[in-house]
Tab-separated table of C-alpha atoms and ligand atoms in Angstrom:
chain	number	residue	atom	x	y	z
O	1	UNK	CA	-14.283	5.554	11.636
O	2	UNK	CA	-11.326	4.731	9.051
O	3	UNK	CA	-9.835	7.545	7.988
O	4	UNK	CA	-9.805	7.367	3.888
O	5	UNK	CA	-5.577	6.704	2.867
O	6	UNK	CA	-4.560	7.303	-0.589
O	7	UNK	CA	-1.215	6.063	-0.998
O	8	UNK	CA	0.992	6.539	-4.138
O	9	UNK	CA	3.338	4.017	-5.414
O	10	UNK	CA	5.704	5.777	-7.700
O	11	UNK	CA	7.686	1.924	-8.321
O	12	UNK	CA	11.376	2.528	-10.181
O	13	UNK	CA	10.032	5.983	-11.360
O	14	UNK	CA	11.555	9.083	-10.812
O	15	UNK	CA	15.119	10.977	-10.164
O	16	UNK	CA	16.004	12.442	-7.234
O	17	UNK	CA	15.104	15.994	-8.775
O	18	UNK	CA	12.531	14.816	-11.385
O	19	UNK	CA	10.900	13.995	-7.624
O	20	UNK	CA	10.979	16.950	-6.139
O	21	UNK	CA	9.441	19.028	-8.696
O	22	UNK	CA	6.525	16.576	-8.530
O	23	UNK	CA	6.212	16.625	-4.840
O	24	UNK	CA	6.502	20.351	-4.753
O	25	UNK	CA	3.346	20.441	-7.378
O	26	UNK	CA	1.893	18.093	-4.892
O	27	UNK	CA	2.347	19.645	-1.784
O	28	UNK	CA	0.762	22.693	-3.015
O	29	UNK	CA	-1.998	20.909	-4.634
O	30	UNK	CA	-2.918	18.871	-1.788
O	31	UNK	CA	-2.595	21.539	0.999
O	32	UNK	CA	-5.302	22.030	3.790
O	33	UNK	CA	-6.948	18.414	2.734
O	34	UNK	CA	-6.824	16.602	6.358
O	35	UNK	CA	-9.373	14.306	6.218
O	36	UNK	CA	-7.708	11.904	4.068
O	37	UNK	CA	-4.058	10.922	4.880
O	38	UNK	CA	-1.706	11.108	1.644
O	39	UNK	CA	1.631	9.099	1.307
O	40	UNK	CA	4.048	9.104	-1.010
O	41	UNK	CA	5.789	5.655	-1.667
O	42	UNK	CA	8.950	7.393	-3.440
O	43	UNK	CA	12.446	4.909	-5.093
O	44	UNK	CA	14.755	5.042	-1.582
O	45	UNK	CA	17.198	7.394	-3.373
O	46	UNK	CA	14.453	9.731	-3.470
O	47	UNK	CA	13.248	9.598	-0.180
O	48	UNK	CA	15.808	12.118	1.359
O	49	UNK	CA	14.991	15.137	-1.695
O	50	UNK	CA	11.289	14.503	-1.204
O	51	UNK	CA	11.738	14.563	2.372
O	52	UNK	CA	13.107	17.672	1.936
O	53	UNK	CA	10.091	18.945	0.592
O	54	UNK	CA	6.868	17.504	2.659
O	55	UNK	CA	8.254	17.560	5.929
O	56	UNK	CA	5.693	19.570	8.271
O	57	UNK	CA	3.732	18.868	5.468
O	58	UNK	CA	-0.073	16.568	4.856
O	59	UNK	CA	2.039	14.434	3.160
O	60	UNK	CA	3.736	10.801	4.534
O	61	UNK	CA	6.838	9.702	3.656
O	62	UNK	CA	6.601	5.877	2.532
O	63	UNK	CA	9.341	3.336	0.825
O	64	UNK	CA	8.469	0.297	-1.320
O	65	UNK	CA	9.943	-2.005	0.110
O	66	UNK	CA	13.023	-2.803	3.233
O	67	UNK	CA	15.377	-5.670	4.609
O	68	UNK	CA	13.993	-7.187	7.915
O	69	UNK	CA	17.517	-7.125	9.402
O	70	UNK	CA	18.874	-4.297	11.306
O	71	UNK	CA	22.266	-4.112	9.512
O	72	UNK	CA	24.841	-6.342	8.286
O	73	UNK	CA	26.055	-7.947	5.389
O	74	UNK	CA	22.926	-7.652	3.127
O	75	UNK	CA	24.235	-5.738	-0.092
O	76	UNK	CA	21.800	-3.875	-1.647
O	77	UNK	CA	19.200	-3.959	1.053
O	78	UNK	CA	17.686	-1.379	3.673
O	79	UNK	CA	16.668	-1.783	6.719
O	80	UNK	CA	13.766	0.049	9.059
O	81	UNK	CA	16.205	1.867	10.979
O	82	UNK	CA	17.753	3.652	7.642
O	83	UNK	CA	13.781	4.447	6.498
O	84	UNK	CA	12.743	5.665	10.061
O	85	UNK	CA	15.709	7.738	10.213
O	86	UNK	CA	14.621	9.528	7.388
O	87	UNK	CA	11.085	10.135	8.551
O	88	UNK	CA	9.573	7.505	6.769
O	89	UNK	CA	6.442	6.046	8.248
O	90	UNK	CA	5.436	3.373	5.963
O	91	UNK	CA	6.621	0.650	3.662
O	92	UNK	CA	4.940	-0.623	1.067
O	93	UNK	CA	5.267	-5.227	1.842
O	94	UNK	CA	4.726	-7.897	-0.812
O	95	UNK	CA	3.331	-5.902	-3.784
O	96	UNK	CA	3.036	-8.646	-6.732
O	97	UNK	CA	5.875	-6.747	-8.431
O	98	UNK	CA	8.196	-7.957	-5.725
O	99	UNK	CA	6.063	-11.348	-5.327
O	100	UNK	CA	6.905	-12.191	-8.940
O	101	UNK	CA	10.177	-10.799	-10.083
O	102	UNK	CA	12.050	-10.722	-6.755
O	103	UNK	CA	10.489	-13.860	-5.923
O	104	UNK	CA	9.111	-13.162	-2.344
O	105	UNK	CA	6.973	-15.288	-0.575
O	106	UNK	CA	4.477	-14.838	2.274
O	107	UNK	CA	7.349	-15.821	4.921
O	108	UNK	CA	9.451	-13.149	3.859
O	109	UNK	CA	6.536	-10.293	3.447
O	110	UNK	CA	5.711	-12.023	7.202
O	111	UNK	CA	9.250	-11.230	8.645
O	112	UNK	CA	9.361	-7.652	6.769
O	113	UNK	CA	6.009	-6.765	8.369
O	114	UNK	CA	7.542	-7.899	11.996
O	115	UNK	CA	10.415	-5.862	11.372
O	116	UNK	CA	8.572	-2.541	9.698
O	117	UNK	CA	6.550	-2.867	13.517
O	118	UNK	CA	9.678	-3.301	14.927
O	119	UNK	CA	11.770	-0.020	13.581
O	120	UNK	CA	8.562	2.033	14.320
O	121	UNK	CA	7.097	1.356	10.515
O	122	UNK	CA	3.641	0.860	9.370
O	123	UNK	CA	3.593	-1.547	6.394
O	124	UNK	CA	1.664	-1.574	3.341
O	125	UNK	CA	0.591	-5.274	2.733
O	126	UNK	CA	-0.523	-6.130	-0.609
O	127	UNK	CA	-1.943	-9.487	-1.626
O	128	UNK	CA	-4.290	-10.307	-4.829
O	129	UNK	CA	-4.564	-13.119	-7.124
O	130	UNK	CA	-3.659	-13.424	-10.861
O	131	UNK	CA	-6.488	-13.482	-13.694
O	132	UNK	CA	-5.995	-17.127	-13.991
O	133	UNK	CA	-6.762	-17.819	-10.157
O	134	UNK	CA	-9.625	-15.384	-10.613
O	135	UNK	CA	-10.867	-17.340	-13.871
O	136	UNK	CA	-10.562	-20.791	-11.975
O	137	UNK	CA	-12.415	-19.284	-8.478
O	138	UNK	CA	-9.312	-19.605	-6.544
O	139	UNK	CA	-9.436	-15.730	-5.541
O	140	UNK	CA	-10.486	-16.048	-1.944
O	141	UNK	CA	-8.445	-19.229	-1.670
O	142	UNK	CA	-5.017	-17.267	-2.567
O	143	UNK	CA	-6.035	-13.640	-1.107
O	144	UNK	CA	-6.650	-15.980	2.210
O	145	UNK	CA	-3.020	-17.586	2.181
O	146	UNK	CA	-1.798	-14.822	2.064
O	147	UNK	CA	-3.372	-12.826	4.736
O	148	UNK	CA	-2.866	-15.543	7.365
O	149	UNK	CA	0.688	-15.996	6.282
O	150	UNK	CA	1.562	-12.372	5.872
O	151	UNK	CA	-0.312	-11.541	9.411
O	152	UNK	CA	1.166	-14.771	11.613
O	153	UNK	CA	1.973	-13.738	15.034
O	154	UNK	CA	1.421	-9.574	14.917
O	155	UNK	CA	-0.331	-8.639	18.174
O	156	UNK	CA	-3.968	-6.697	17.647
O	157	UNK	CA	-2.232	-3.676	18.337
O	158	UNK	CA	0.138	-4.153	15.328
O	159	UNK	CA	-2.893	-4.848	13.440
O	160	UNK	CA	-4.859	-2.031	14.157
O	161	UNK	CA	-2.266	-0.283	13.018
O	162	UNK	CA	-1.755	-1.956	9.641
O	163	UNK	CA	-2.788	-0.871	5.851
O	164	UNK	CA	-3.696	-3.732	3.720
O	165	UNK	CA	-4.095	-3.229	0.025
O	166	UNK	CA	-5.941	-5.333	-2.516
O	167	UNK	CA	-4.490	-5.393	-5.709
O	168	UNK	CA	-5.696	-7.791	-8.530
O	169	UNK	CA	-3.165	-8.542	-9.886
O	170	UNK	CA	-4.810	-8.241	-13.404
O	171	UNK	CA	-5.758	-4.819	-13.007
O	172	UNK	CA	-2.087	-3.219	-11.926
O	173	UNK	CA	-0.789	-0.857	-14.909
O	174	UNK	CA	-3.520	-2.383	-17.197
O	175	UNK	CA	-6.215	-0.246	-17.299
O	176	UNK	CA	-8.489	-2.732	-16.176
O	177	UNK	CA	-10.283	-2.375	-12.643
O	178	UNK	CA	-12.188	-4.521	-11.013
O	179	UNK	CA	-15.924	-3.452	-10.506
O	180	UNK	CA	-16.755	-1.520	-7.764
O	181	UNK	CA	-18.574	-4.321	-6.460
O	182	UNK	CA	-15.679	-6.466	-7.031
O	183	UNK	CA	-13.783	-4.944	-5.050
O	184	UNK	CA	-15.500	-4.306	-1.927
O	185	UNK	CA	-16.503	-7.837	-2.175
O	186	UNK	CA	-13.201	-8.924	-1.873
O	187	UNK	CA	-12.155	-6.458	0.798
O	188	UNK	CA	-15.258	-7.559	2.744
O	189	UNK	CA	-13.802	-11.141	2.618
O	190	UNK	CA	-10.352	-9.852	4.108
O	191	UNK	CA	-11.811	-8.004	6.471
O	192	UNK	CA	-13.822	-10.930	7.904
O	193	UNK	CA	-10.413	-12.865	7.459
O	194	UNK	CA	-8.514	-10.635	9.876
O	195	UNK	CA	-11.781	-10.450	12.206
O	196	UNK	CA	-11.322	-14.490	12.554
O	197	UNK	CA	-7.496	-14.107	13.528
O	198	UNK	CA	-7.695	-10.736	15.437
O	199	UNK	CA	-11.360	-9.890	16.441
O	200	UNK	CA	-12.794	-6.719	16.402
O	201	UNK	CA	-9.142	-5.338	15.631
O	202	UNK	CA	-10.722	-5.815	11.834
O	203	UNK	CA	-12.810	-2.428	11.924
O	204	UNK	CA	-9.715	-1.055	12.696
O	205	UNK	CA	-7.382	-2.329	9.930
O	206	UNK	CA	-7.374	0.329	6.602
O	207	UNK	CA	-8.000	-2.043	3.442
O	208	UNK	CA	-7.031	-0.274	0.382
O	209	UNK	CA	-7.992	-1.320	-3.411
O	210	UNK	CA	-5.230	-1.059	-5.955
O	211	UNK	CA	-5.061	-1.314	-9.746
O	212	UNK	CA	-5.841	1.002	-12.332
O	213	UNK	CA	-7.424	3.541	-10.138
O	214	UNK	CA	-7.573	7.116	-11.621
O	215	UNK	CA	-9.404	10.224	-11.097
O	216	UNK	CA	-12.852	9.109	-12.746
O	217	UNK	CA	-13.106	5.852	-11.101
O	218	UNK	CA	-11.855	6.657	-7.425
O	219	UNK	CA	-15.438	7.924	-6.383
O	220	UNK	CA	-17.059	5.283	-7.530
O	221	UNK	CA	-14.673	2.885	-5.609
O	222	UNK	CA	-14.140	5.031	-2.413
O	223	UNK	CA	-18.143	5.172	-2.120
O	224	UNK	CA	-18.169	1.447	-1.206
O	225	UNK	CA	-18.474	0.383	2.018
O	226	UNK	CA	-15.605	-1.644	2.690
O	227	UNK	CA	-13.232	0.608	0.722
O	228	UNK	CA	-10.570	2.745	3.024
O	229	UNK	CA	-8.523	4.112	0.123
O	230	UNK	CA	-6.142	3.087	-2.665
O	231	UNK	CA	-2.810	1.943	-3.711
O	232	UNK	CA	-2.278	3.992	-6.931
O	233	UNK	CA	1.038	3.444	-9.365
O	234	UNK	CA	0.468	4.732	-12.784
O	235	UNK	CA	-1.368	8.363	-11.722
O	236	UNK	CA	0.720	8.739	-8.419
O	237	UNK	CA	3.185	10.000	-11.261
O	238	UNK	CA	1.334	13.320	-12.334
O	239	UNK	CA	0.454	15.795	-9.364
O	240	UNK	CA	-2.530	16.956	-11.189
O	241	UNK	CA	-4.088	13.063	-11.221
O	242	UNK	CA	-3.158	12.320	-7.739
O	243	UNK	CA	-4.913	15.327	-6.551
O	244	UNK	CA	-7.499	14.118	-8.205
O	245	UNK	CA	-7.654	11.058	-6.726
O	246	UNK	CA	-7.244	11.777	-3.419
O	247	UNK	CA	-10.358	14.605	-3.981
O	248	UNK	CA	-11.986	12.034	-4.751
O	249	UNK	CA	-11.459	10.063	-1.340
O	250	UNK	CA	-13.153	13.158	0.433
E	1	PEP	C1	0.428	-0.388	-7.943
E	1	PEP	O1	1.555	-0.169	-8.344
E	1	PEP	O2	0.291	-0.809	-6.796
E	1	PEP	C2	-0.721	-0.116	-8.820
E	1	PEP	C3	-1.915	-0.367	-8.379
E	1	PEP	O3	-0.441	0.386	-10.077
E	1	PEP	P1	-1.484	1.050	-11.124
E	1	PEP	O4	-2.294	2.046	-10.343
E	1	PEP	O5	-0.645	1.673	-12.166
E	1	PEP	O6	-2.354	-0.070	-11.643
């Protein structure tokens, strides 16, 4: 069985000390839940204070994003072994955020993934099509680029080790969700993707749904069968809503 994984993704919100008062609301909050895992995907210059705070504790340190290099002369970049130092465990690859206004593409979310394996990292791949590729039909057409791009050459063990989450890209910060059924139909389709490329690896592989999930829709969507757990920006931000949320994945 999957274990359920609610993941927050706190994107460019949050000083260093505006995050640890949230995470120490969390942490208390949260305590004693084990059978879902919670992350935290924190801004790196927060990822030391709220370190501070949940190690030893249910919570998992993640990042939003890293360099696939080891070191070197990449200004502004990080690489795994700065994020495992820290006690980071995963990184959040490719969210449409970083797609569209950083302007990565499935080769680089590819290499990133090889190196998050590499420096001991489990990444966080997001894919999910735009409202006009859902209008036209194209969804399974761009969700499936992207998974055999983003996935080329990982080894079944990498895989079994990997979170994917589905975000439409229509839904992120917009208060719109896609159905339920929506959903899980889509997740159903990446599963089956990852089955033809890896095998059986698939039932091991966590697919998450992201966009615009809160605390009254996460029961509905975590009561699907395909469903493992979700990607959440907008309420990561409030303790209260996040333990709501991840209640919900119970
Ligand atoms: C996200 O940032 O990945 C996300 C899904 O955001 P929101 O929950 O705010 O739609």
């Amino acid at each position: 069985m999957r274990k359920p994984f609610i993941a927050g993704n706190w994107k460019m919100n949050k000083t260093a000390s505006e995050a640890v008062e949230l995470v120490v609301e969390l942490k208390d909050k949260v305590a004693g839940i084990s059978d879902v895992e919670i992350a935290v995907c924190t801004p790196a210059v927060d990822l030391v204070s709220v370190q501070g705070v949940i190690k030893d504790s249910n919570i998992a340190l993640g990042a939003q994003n890293m360099y696939w290099e080891e070191s070197g002369a990449f200004t502004g970049e990080i690489s795994g072994p700065m994020l495992t130092e820290l006690g980071v465990s995963y990184v959040i690859i490719g969210h449409s955020e970083r797609r569209e206004y950083f302007g990565e593409t499935d080769e680089d979310v590819n290499r990133k993934a090889k190196a998050a394996f590499k420096y001991g990292l489990k990444p966080i791949i997001c894919v999910g099509e735009t409202l006009e590729e859902r209008e036209a039909g194209k969804t399974e057409d761009k969700v499936s680029g992207q998974i055999k791009a983003d996935l080329a050459g990982l080894s079944n063990e990498q895989v079994a080790e990997l979170v994917i989450a589905y975000e439409p890209i229509w839904a992120i910060g917009t208060g719109k969700t896609a159905t339920s059924e929506e959903a899980n139909s889509v997740i159903k389709y990446i599963r089956d993707l990852v089955r033809e490329g890896f095998g059986d690896t698939a039932d091991k592989v966590r697919i998450q749904y992201g966009g615009s999930v809160k605390p009254h829709n996460v029961e509905e969507l975590m009561a699907q069968k395909e469903i493992d757990g979700a990607l959440v920006g907008g309420a990561s931000l409030d303790a209260e809503s996040f333990t709501s949320i991840v209640k919900g994945a119970l």
